[in-house]
Short mmCIF file of C-alpha atoms in Angstrom, two decimals:
data_model
loop_
_atom_site.label_atom_id
_atom_site.label_comp_id
_atom_site.label_asym_id
_atom_site.label_seq_id
_atom_site.Cartn_x
_atom_site.Cartn_y
_atom_site.Cartn_z
CA MET A 1 5.90 -48.89 46.87
CA THR A 2 8.78 -51.28 47.39
CA ASP A 3 11.27 -48.69 46.10
CA VAL A 4 9.94 -46.11 48.56
CA LYS A 5 10.33 -48.51 51.50
CA SER A 6 13.82 -49.46 50.35
CA ALA A 7 14.84 -45.79 50.16
CA GLN A 8 13.39 -45.13 53.60
CA THR A 9 15.25 -48.10 55.06
CA SER A 10 18.49 -46.90 53.46
CA ASP A 11 18.02 -43.41 54.89
CA PHE A 12 17.28 -44.89 58.32
CA LEU A 13 20.48 -46.94 58.28
CA SER A 14 22.77 -44.27 56.83
CA LYS A 15 21.54 -41.32 58.89
CA PRO A 16 22.54 -42.71 62.31
CA LEU A 17 25.95 -43.68 60.91
CA LEU A 18 26.49 -40.18 59.54
CA GLU A 19 25.33 -38.66 62.82
CA ARG A 20 27.74 -40.86 64.80
CA VAL A 21 30.63 -39.86 62.55
CA LEU A 22 29.81 -36.16 62.93
CA ALA A 23 29.32 -36.52 66.68
CA HIS A 24 32.75 -38.10 67.12
CA TRP A 25 34.53 -36.21 64.37
CA GLY A 26 36.89 -34.52 66.83
CA ALA A 27 38.04 -37.84 68.26
CA ILE A 28 38.34 -39.37 64.79
CA ALA A 29 40.45 -36.44 63.55
CA TRP A 30 42.65 -36.68 66.66
CA LEU A 31 43.18 -40.41 66.13
CA LEU A 32 44.03 -39.90 62.46
CA SER A 33 46.51 -37.17 63.35
CA LEU A 34 48.08 -39.37 66.01
CA LEU A 35 48.34 -42.26 63.55
CA GLY A 36 49.91 -39.92 60.99
CA LEU A 37 52.50 -38.73 63.51
CA ILE A 38 53.35 -42.32 64.49
CA VAL A 39 53.75 -43.46 60.89
CA GLY A 40 55.64 -40.28 59.99
CA GLY A 41 57.96 -40.75 62.96
CA ALA A 42 58.56 -44.40 62.06
CA SER A 43 59.40 -43.51 58.45
CA LEU A 44 61.72 -40.71 59.61
CA PHE A 45 63.49 -43.17 61.88
CA CYS A 46 63.88 -45.51 58.89
CA TYR A 47 65.65 -42.72 57.01
CA THR A 48 67.97 -41.76 59.86
CA HIS A 49 68.75 -45.44 60.38
CA ALA A 50 69.47 -45.88 56.66
CA ILE A 51 72.09 -43.10 56.70
CA GLY A 52 73.50 -44.24 60.05
CA ARG A 53 72.49 -41.15 62.07
CA THR A 54 69.70 -42.26 64.40
CA ASP A 55 71.01 -39.70 66.87
CA LEU A 56 69.21 -37.04 64.80
CA PHE A 57 65.80 -38.65 65.06
CA GLN A 58 64.63 -37.45 68.45
CA ALA A 59 65.30 -33.77 67.77
CA ALA A 60 63.86 -33.91 64.24
CA ALA A 61 60.68 -35.71 65.31
CA GLY A 62 59.76 -32.78 67.55
CA ASP A 63 58.66 -30.74 64.53
CA GLN A 64 55.17 -32.26 64.21
CA ALA A 65 53.93 -30.01 61.40
CA LEU A 66 56.91 -30.87 59.20
CA LEU A 67 56.53 -34.51 60.19
CA LEU A 68 53.07 -34.62 58.62
CA VAL A 69 54.43 -33.05 55.41
CA TRP A 70 57.16 -35.68 55.43
CA LEU A 71 54.49 -38.37 55.77
CA VAL A 72 52.76 -37.13 52.62
CA PHE A 73 55.94 -37.44 50.57
CA VAL A 74 56.70 -40.88 52.00
CA GLY A 75 53.15 -41.95 51.18
CA LEU A 76 53.48 -40.76 47.58
CA MET A 77 56.80 -42.56 47.15
CA SER A 78 55.31 -45.71 48.68
CA ILE A 79 52.43 -45.61 46.20
CA ALA A 80 54.87 -45.19 43.31
CA PHE A 81 56.93 -48.11 44.66
CA ILE A 82 53.85 -50.33 44.91
CA LEU A 83 52.70 -49.45 41.38
CA ILE A 84 56.10 -50.30 39.94
CA MET A 85 56.25 -53.56 41.88
CA ALA A 86 52.71 -54.44 40.73
CA THR A 87 53.66 -54.38 37.03
CA SER A 88 54.33 -58.10 36.99
CA ALA A 89 51.02 -58.81 38.76
CA VAL A 90 49.11 -56.79 36.15
CA LEU A 91 50.76 -58.67 33.28
CA PHE A 92 50.12 -62.00 34.98
CA GLY A 93 46.47 -61.05 35.42
CA LEU A 94 46.36 -60.18 31.70
CA ALA A 95 47.70 -63.64 30.88
CA VAL A 96 45.05 -65.39 32.98
CA SER A 97 42.28 -63.17 31.60
CA MET A 98 43.00 -64.52 28.10
CA LEU A 99 41.32 -67.72 29.23
CA ASN A 100 38.10 -65.89 30.02
CA ARG A 101 35.59 -68.25 28.37
CA ARG A 102 34.63 -69.68 31.75
CA PRO A 103 35.79 -68.84 35.31
CA CYS A 104 36.44 -72.53 35.97
CA LEU A 105 38.99 -72.56 33.14
CA GLN A 106 40.89 -69.67 34.70
CA ARG A 107 40.77 -71.36 38.08
CA GLN A 108 42.09 -74.52 36.46
CA ALA A 109 44.95 -72.85 34.59
CA VAL A 110 46.17 -70.16 37.03
CA SER A 111 48.37 -72.48 39.11
CA THR A 112 49.98 -73.89 35.96
CA LEU A 113 50.70 -70.40 34.64
CA PHE A 114 52.06 -69.50 38.07
CA PHE A 115 54.50 -72.42 37.77
CA ILE A 116 55.68 -71.31 34.31
CA VAL A 117 56.37 -67.77 35.52
CA SER A 118 58.16 -69.11 38.62
CA ALA A 119 60.47 -71.15 36.37
CA GLY A 120 61.23 -68.02 34.37
CA TYR A 121 61.90 -66.10 37.58
CA ALA A 122 64.33 -68.77 38.80
CA CYS A 123 66.24 -68.56 35.52
CA PHE A 124 66.16 -64.77 35.53
CA GLY A 125 67.34 -64.41 39.13
CA SER A 126 70.13 -66.97 38.68
CA LEU A 127 71.51 -65.30 35.56
CA ILE A 128 71.41 -61.79 37.03
CA LEU A 129 73.31 -62.79 40.16
CA TRP A 130 75.66 -65.49 38.89
CA ALA A 131 76.27 -64.53 35.26
CA PRO A 132 75.94 -60.73 34.95
CA GLU A 133 78.99 -60.65 32.69
CA TRP A 134 76.96 -62.35 29.94
CA GLY A 135 75.22 -59.07 29.22
CA VAL A 136 71.61 -57.96 29.00
CA LYS A 137 70.97 -59.36 25.50
CA VAL A 138 72.20 -62.87 26.27
CA ILE A 139 70.30 -62.99 29.57
CA PHE A 140 67.12 -61.76 27.87
CA LEU A 141 67.41 -64.38 25.11
CA LEU A 142 67.95 -67.16 27.66
CA VAL A 143 64.95 -66.01 29.71
CA CYS A 144 62.83 -65.96 26.53
CA LEU A 145 64.02 -69.46 25.65
CA VAL A 146 63.31 -70.90 29.11
CA THR A 147 59.88 -69.26 29.31
CA ALA A 148 58.94 -70.42 25.81
CA LEU A 149 60.16 -73.95 26.47
CA ALA A 150 58.29 -74.13 29.77
CA THR A 151 55.09 -72.82 28.13
CA VAL A 152 55.19 -75.36 25.26
CA VAL A 153 56.16 -78.33 27.44
CA VAL A 154 53.47 -77.60 30.02
CA TYR A 155 50.89 -77.10 27.27
CA LEU A 156 51.74 -80.45 25.65
CA PHE A 157 51.92 -82.54 28.81
CA ASN A 158 49.55 -80.83 31.26
CA ARG A 159 45.85 -80.90 30.50
CA LYS A 160 45.15 -78.17 33.08
CA LEU A 161 46.61 -75.71 30.59
CA ARG A 162 45.92 -77.54 27.34
CA VAL A 163 42.15 -77.89 27.88
CA PRO A 164 41.52 -74.18 28.75
CA VAL A 165 43.68 -72.98 25.85
CA ASN A 166 41.99 -75.28 23.31
CA TYR A 167 38.51 -74.44 24.58
CA CYS A 168 39.04 -70.66 24.62
CA ALA A 169 40.70 -70.70 21.18
CA LYS A 170 37.92 -72.67 19.52
CA ARG A 171 35.02 -71.03 21.36
CA PRO A 172 35.95 -67.38 22.01
CA LYS A 173 33.44 -64.99 23.57
CA LYS A 174 33.90 -62.59 20.66
CA GLY A 175 35.28 -62.96 17.17
CA LYS A 176 36.16 -66.05 15.18
CA ALA A 177 37.78 -69.22 16.38
CA ALA A 178 41.57 -69.35 16.23
CA SER A 179 44.27 -71.94 16.43
CA PRO A 180 45.23 -72.97 20.00
CA TRP A 181 48.85 -72.25 19.07
CA THR A 182 47.95 -68.65 18.23
CA LEU A 183 46.37 -68.17 21.65
CA LEU A 184 49.32 -69.94 23.25
CA PHE A 185 51.71 -67.51 21.50
CA PHE A 186 49.93 -64.45 22.92
CA LEU A 187 49.78 -66.19 26.28
CA PHE A 188 53.54 -66.71 26.08
CA LEU A 189 54.07 -62.99 25.37
CA ALA A 190 52.09 -62.02 28.48
CA LEU A 191 53.99 -64.56 30.58
CA LEU A 192 57.32 -63.33 29.19
CA GLY A 193 56.36 -59.75 30.07
CA THR A 194 55.56 -60.95 33.59
CA VAL A 195 58.96 -62.61 33.91
CA VAL A 196 60.91 -59.64 32.52
CA SER A 197 59.05 -57.17 34.76
CA GLY A 198 60.45 -59.14 37.69
CA VAL A 199 63.52 -56.96 37.23
CA PHE A 200 61.83 -54.28 39.37
CA PRO A 201 61.59 -56.25 42.64
CA THR A 202 64.99 -57.81 41.89
CA GLN A 203 66.57 -54.38 41.51
CA MET A 204 65.06 -53.28 44.81
CA VAL A 205 66.42 -56.38 46.55
CA LEU A 206 69.89 -55.80 45.11
CA MET A 207 69.84 -52.15 46.20
CA ALA A 208 68.68 -53.12 49.68
CA TYR A 209 71.24 -55.91 50.17
CA ARG A 210 73.64 -55.22 53.04
CA GLY A 211 75.48 -58.53 53.27
CA GLU A 212 78.88 -59.62 51.98
CA ASP A 213 79.54 -60.81 48.43
CA THR A 214 80.39 -64.37 49.45
CA PRO A 215 79.06 -67.49 47.64
CA GLU A 216 76.69 -68.13 50.53
CA GLY A 217 75.55 -64.52 50.51
CA VAL A 218 74.95 -64.53 46.76
CA GLY A 219 72.94 -67.75 47.04
CA ARG A 220 70.81 -66.29 49.80
CA LEU A 221 70.37 -63.11 47.78
CA MET A 222 69.19 -65.13 44.77
CA LEU A 223 66.55 -66.89 46.86
CA ILE A 224 65.33 -63.57 48.25
CA ALA A 225 65.19 -62.07 44.76
CA VAL A 226 63.22 -65.03 43.33
CA PHE A 227 60.80 -65.09 46.27
CA SER A 228 60.28 -61.32 45.99
CA MET A 229 59.28 -61.78 42.35
CA ILE A 230 56.98 -64.70 43.08
CA ILE A 231 55.10 -63.17 46.01
CA ALA A 232 54.10 -60.21 43.83
CA LEU A 233 51.84 -62.62 41.92
CA VAL A 234 50.08 -64.04 44.99
CA PRO A 235 47.17 -61.52 44.98
CA VAL A 236 46.33 -62.33 41.34
CA TRP A 237 46.64 -66.05 41.99
CA ALA A 238 44.32 -65.76 44.99
CA PHE A 239 41.75 -63.80 42.96
CA TYR A 240 41.49 -66.32 40.13
CA LYS A 241 41.86 -69.42 42.29
CA THR A 242 39.10 -68.52 44.76
CA ARG A 243 35.55 -69.69 44.25
CA GLY A 244 32.50 -67.66 45.21
CA ALA A 245 31.20 -64.13 44.80
CA LEU A 246 33.28 -61.37 43.26
CA VAL A 247 33.36 -59.43 46.53
CA ARG A 248 34.85 -62.41 48.35
CA ARG A 249 37.49 -62.85 45.65
CA TRP A 250 38.48 -59.18 45.86
CA ARG A 251 38.75 -59.43 49.65
CA LEU A 252 41.10 -62.38 49.38
CA CYS A 253 43.05 -60.53 46.68
CA LEU A 254 43.45 -57.54 49.01
CA ALA A 255 44.47 -59.82 51.88
CA GLY A 256 47.00 -61.48 49.57
CA PHE A 257 48.36 -58.08 48.58
CA ILE A 258 48.83 -57.00 52.21
CA GLY A 259 50.40 -60.34 53.09
CA ALA A 260 52.75 -60.21 50.09
CA LEU A 261 53.80 -56.66 50.97
CA LEU A 262 54.55 -57.58 54.59
CA PHE A 263 56.42 -60.72 53.50
CA TYR A 264 58.50 -58.67 51.07
CA ILE A 265 59.42 -56.21 53.83
CA VAL A 266 60.43 -59.12 56.06
CA LEU A 267 62.59 -60.56 53.26
CA SER A 268 64.20 -57.20 52.48
CA PRO A 269 63.66 -54.74 55.36
CA ALA A 270 66.21 -52.28 53.95
CA THR A 271 63.64 -51.49 51.23
CA LEU A 272 62.01 -49.11 53.71
CA GLY A 273 65.26 -47.15 53.77
CA ILE A 274 65.27 -46.94 49.95
CA VAL A 275 61.71 -45.56 49.88
CA THR A 276 62.40 -42.95 52.57
CA TYR A 277 65.73 -42.07 50.92
CA ALA A 278 63.87 -41.31 47.68
CA ALA A 279 61.20 -39.36 49.58
CA ALA A 280 63.90 -37.28 51.28
CA ASN A 281 65.31 -36.35 47.88
CA VAL A 282 61.89 -35.33 46.50
CA MET A 283 60.97 -33.30 49.59
CA GLY A 284 64.37 -31.60 49.76
CA VAL A 285 65.40 -33.15 53.07
CA ARG A 286 68.39 -34.48 51.13
CA ASP A 287 70.20 -32.75 48.27
CA SER A 288 73.28 -34.32 46.71
CA HIS A 289 74.26 -31.19 44.77
CA VAL A 290 77.46 -29.67 46.14
CA GLN A 291 76.99 -26.01 47.05
CA ASP A 292 78.75 -23.25 48.96
CA TYR A 293 77.81 -22.68 52.60
CA LEU A 294 78.93 -19.92 54.93
CA LEU A 295 79.53 -21.28 58.43
CA THR A 296 79.29 -18.93 61.39
CA ASP A 297 79.43 -21.53 64.15
CA LYS A 298 82.89 -21.03 65.67
CA ASN A 299 82.82 -24.37 67.50
CA VAL A 300 82.11 -26.26 64.29
CA ILE A 301 84.70 -24.30 62.31
CA GLY A 302 87.37 -25.09 64.88
CA GLU A 303 86.72 -28.83 64.65
CA LEU A 304 86.76 -29.10 60.85
CA ASP A 305 89.50 -31.23 59.32
CA THR A 306 91.23 -29.27 56.56
CA ASN A 307 92.12 -32.56 54.83
CA VAL A 308 88.42 -33.28 54.34
CA TRP A 309 86.88 -29.83 54.07
CA SER A 310 88.07 -27.15 51.66
CA LEU A 311 87.92 -24.15 53.98
CA GLN A 312 87.87 -20.68 52.47
CA PRO A 313 88.05 -18.06 55.23
CA LYS A 314 85.53 -15.34 54.55
CA GLN A 315 85.83 -13.10 57.55
CA GLN A 316 86.58 -13.26 61.24
CA GLY A 317 84.52 -16.05 62.84
CA ALA A 318 83.15 -17.40 59.55
CA ALA A 319 84.29 -19.83 56.85
CA ARG A 320 83.10 -20.83 53.41
CA ILE A 321 82.91 -24.55 52.62
CA LYS A 322 81.73 -26.75 49.77
CA ALA A 323 79.23 -29.31 51.00
CA PHE A 324 75.89 -30.94 50.31
CA LYS A 325 72.89 -31.59 52.50
CA LEU A 326 72.30 -35.14 53.71
CA PHE A 327 69.65 -34.26 56.28
CA GLY A 328 67.77 -31.01 56.61
CA PHE A 329 64.70 -31.11 58.83
CA GLY A 330 63.40 -27.93 60.39
CA SER A 331 66.36 -25.97 61.68
CA MET A 332 68.56 -29.08 61.82
CA LEU A 333 71.16 -29.39 59.07
CA LEU A 334 73.66 -32.17 58.39
CA LEU A 335 76.31 -31.16 55.83
CA CYS A 336 78.72 -33.62 54.22
CA PRO A 337 81.99 -32.99 52.34
CA ALA A 338 81.86 -32.86 48.54
CA GLU A 339 83.87 -36.07 48.13
CA LEU A 340 80.94 -38.07 49.55
CA ALA A 341 78.38 -36.78 47.04
CA LYS A 342 78.30 -40.05 45.08
CA THR A 343 78.14 -42.34 48.10
CA GLU A 344 75.63 -45.20 47.76
CA LEU A 345 72.86 -45.56 50.33
CA LYS A 346 74.18 -48.81 51.77
CA LYS A 347 77.57 -47.19 52.47
CA TRP A 348 76.26 -44.13 54.30
CA PRO A 349 76.39 -45.70 57.79
CA GLU A 350 80.16 -45.96 57.33
CA HIS A 351 80.66 -42.35 56.18
CA SER A 352 77.90 -40.21 57.72
CA GLY A 353 80.00 -39.75 60.86
CA ARG A 354 82.29 -37.48 58.83
CA CYS A 355 79.46 -35.01 58.23
CA LEU A 356 79.01 -31.97 60.43
CA LEU A 357 75.83 -31.18 62.34
CA THR A 358 74.80 -27.55 62.48
CA SER A 359 71.67 -25.44 62.02
CA THR A 360 70.20 -23.37 59.22
CA GLY A 361 70.91 -20.22 61.25
CA GLN A 362 74.62 -20.97 61.43
CA ALA A 363 75.14 -22.41 57.93
CA ARG A 364 73.84 -20.07 55.25
CA LEU A 365 73.51 -21.26 51.66
CA LEU A 366 75.38 -18.90 49.35
CA PRO A 367 74.20 -18.01 45.85
CA HIS A 368 76.00 -19.49 42.87
#
């Protein structure tokens, strides 16, 4: 009888909600489309800003159908970016989960483990920026040494780690008891993996850096790199540190994830340009392969610099050039000379002015 009443109550509560959604489905769909266009336009502006051609944004944003397709590709690249950046958080969560005998033990040890990983990050970031000439092997060995030393020292002198490790080793949930040093060794491996996976956010920060290579700039870059690695662990730290129900802990974890993502964007705003630059390559908005184009726009042909463009006259009023596409959106086409094909993203604002703006109707791609 109780189950019947519960089912009836559930139907009563869910039916009006479903009816309200169906009744306002048109407005909801319109709002979602509007939100998609706003986000798509913002991401397109990020790309045009990254290549130094914001003058193209207004005309390109008028193609709303293509803008939604662009949003899909940007969304997929953003998800891939987040998954890569979350590698360190997953490994850190694995390390904390090894102390799973009691939740209070995890809550007790998570801040200590967070400190050990932060020490490894500081060493890793310093070596990458200030001693890159030492090579990957030497840097990796030093990071291993620092992480191992920090793990052993903290275990010996900090009971917040020593007590959970000893308890979980001697009283495991499954299997036989083991030596605390054995558990500490596997804990060290997970922490080392967390530290090494910090190379992903560091690489993104280095790619997004737009400052000068001065001592002050390098120091500031190191701090940004270390903070970017640390904030990736905040959601996991919040999950294990929080008391209460599992739903509440997941909510705080999600809030920590959103906060960490926003903080990372504030630290390195040029990352948005990297994501949209990659999305443009996947979608075909950008193509760095040099190809032959037949120009029929007489005004453009007359303004081309023969020192930059290798012109091959084809017929009266047309010319054949070697170029690659930096921006192709709808009928808009931005072609750049072949010598700029290997230009890095951060240098495009200096060179994109040398590219010519035309349309797909006046610049035909020729077969190989």
